[in-house]
Coordinates of C-alpha atoms in Angstrom, one line a residue:
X1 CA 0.0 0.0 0.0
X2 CA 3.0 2.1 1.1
X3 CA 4.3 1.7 -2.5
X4 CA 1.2 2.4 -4.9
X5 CA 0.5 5.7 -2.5
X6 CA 4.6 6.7 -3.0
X7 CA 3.7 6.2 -6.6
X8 CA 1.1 9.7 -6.6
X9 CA 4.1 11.7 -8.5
X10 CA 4.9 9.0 -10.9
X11 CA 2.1 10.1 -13.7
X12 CA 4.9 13.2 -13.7
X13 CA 6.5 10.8 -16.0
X14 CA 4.3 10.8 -19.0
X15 CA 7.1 9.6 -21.4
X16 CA 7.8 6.3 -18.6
X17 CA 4.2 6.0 -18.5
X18 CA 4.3 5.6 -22.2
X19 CA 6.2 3.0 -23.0
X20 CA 4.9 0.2 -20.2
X21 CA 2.6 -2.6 -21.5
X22 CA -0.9 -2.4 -21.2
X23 CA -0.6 -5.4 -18.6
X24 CA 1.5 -3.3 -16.6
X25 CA -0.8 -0.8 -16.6
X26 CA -3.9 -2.7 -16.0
X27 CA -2.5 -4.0 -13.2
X28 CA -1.1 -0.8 -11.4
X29 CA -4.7 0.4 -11.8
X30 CA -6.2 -2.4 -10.0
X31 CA -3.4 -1.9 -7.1
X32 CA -4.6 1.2 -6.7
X33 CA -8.2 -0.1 -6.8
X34 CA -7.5 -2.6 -4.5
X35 CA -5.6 -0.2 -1.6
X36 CA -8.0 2.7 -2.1
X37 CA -8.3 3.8 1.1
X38 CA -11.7 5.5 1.1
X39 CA -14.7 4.4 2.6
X40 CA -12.3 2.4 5.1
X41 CA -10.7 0.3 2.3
X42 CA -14.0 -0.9 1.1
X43 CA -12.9 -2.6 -2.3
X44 CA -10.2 -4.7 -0.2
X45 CA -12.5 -5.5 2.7
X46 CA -15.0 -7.1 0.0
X47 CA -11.6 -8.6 -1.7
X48 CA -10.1 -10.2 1.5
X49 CA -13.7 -11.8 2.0
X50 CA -14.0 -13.0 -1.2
X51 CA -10.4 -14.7 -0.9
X52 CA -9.4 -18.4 -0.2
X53 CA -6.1 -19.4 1.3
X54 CA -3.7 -19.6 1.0
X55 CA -3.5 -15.6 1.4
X56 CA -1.8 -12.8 3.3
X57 CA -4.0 -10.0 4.8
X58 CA -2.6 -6.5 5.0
X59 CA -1.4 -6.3 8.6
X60 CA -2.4 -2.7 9.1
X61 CA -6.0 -3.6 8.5
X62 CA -6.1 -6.7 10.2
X63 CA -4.7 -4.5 13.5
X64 CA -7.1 -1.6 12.7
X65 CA -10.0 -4.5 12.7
X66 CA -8.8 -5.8 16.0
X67 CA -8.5 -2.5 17.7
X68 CA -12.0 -1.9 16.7
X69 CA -13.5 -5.2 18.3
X70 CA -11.6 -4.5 21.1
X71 CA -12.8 -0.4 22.0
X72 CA -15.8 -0.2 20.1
X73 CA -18.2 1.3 22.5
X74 CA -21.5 -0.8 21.0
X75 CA -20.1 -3.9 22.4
X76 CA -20.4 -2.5 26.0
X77 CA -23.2 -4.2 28.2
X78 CA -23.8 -1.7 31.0
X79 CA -23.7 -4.2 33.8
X80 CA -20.0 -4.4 34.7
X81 CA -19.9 -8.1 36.0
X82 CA -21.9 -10.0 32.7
X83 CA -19.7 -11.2 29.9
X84 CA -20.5 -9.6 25.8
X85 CA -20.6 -12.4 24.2
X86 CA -21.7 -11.2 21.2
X87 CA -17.8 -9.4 21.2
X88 CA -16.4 -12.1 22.1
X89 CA -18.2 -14.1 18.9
X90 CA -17.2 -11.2 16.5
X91 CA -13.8 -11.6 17.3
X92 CA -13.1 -15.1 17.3
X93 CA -14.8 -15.0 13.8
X94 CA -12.4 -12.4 13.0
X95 CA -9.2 -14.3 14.3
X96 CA -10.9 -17.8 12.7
X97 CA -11.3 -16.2 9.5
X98 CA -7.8 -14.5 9.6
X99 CA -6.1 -17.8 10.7
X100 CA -8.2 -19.9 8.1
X101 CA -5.8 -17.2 5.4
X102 CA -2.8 -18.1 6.3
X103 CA -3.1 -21.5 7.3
X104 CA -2.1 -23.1 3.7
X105 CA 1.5 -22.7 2.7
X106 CA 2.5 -21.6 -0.5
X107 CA 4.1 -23.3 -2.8
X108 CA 7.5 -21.4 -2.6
X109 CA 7.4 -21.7 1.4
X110 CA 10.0 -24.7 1.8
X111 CA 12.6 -22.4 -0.5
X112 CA 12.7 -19.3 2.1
X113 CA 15.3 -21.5 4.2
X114 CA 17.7 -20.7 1.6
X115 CA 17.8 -17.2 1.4
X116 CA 20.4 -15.2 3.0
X117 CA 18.4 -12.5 5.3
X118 CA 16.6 -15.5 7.3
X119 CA 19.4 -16.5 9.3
X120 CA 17.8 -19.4 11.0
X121 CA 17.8 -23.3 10.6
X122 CA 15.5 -25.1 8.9
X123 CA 12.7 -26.8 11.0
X124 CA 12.9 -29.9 12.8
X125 CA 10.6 -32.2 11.0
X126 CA 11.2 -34.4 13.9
X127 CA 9.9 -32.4 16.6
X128 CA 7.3 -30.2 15.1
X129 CA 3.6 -30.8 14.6
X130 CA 1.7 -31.8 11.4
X131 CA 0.0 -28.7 12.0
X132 CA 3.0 -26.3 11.7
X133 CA 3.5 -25.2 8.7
X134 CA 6.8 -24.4 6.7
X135 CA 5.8 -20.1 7.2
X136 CA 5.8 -20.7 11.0
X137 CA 10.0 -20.5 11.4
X138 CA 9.9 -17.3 9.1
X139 CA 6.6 -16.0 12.1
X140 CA 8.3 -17.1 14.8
X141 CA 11.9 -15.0 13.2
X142 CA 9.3 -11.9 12.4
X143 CA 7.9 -12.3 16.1
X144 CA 11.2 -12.3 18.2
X145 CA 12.7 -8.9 15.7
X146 CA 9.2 -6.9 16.8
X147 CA 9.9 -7.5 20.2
X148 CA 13.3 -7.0 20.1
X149 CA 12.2 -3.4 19.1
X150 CA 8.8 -3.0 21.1
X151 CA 10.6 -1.7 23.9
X152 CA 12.9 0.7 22.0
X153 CA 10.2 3.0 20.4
X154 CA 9.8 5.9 22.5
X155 CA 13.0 5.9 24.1
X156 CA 15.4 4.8 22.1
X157 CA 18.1 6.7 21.0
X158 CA 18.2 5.6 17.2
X159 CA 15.1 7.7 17.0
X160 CA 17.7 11.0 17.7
X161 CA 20.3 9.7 15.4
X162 CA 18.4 9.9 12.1

């Protein structure tokens, strides 16, 4: 999404523009289509729906969707001491739905071993689970470097350096 939104002051380049493939072009358009961010990313809310796995939601949405279930105010029951379980059934659906995405591996997932910036060893076929899946060494890698950082944002002194 980052990319196709950097992309604003490309058209600038009428002559570049020009010369790529109508392919190319078609499918620029429907990136941009797809992460339109009106109307709270409609068109890849009805997409992500729509979608089998295996896929890989856009993590920015999938937090924004969380934080909603989690502080919207219309899931508050005014007695303090009775469980919503309407929230609570919202969100499971939400995490089943987002697990049931990413549960297939693709294709390529046993190659990602191999390349250089995953400094890890392959995984013990011995010791995992039939449910683990090849993806779950290259989670559990993306896991420990967030919260390597998590307690560095506010107060960390790269911040000052850049």
């Amino acid at each position: 999404m980052v990319i196709t939104m950097g992309l604003a002051s490309a058209p600038k380049l009428k002559d570049v523009w020009e010369t790529l493939s109508n392919r190319d072009t078609n499918t620029f358009a429907s990136l941009q289509k797809l992460l339109d961010v009106s109307m709270n990313m409609r068109y890849y809310r009805q997409k992500i729906q729509l979608a089998k796995a295996p896929s890989i939601p856009f993590l920015p949405v999938v937090l924004k969707d969380q934080t909603f279930f989690r502080e919207n105010s219309t899931f508050l029951i005014s007695h303090p001491h009775l469980i919503n379980f309407a929230k609570f059934t919202s969100i499971r659906q939400f995490v089943d739905k987002t697990k049931a995405l990413t549960r297939e591996n693709y294709y390529f997932a046993n190659d990602l071993t191999r390349y250089p910036f995953f400094s890890m060893t392959p995984p013990d076929t011995s010791v995992s689970s039939p449910s683990e899946g090849a993806l779950d060494c290259v989670a559990d890698w993306v896991e420990d470097r967030l919260s390597q950082v998590q307690s560095c944002y506010l107060h960390c002194d790269l911040l000052s350096k850049l």
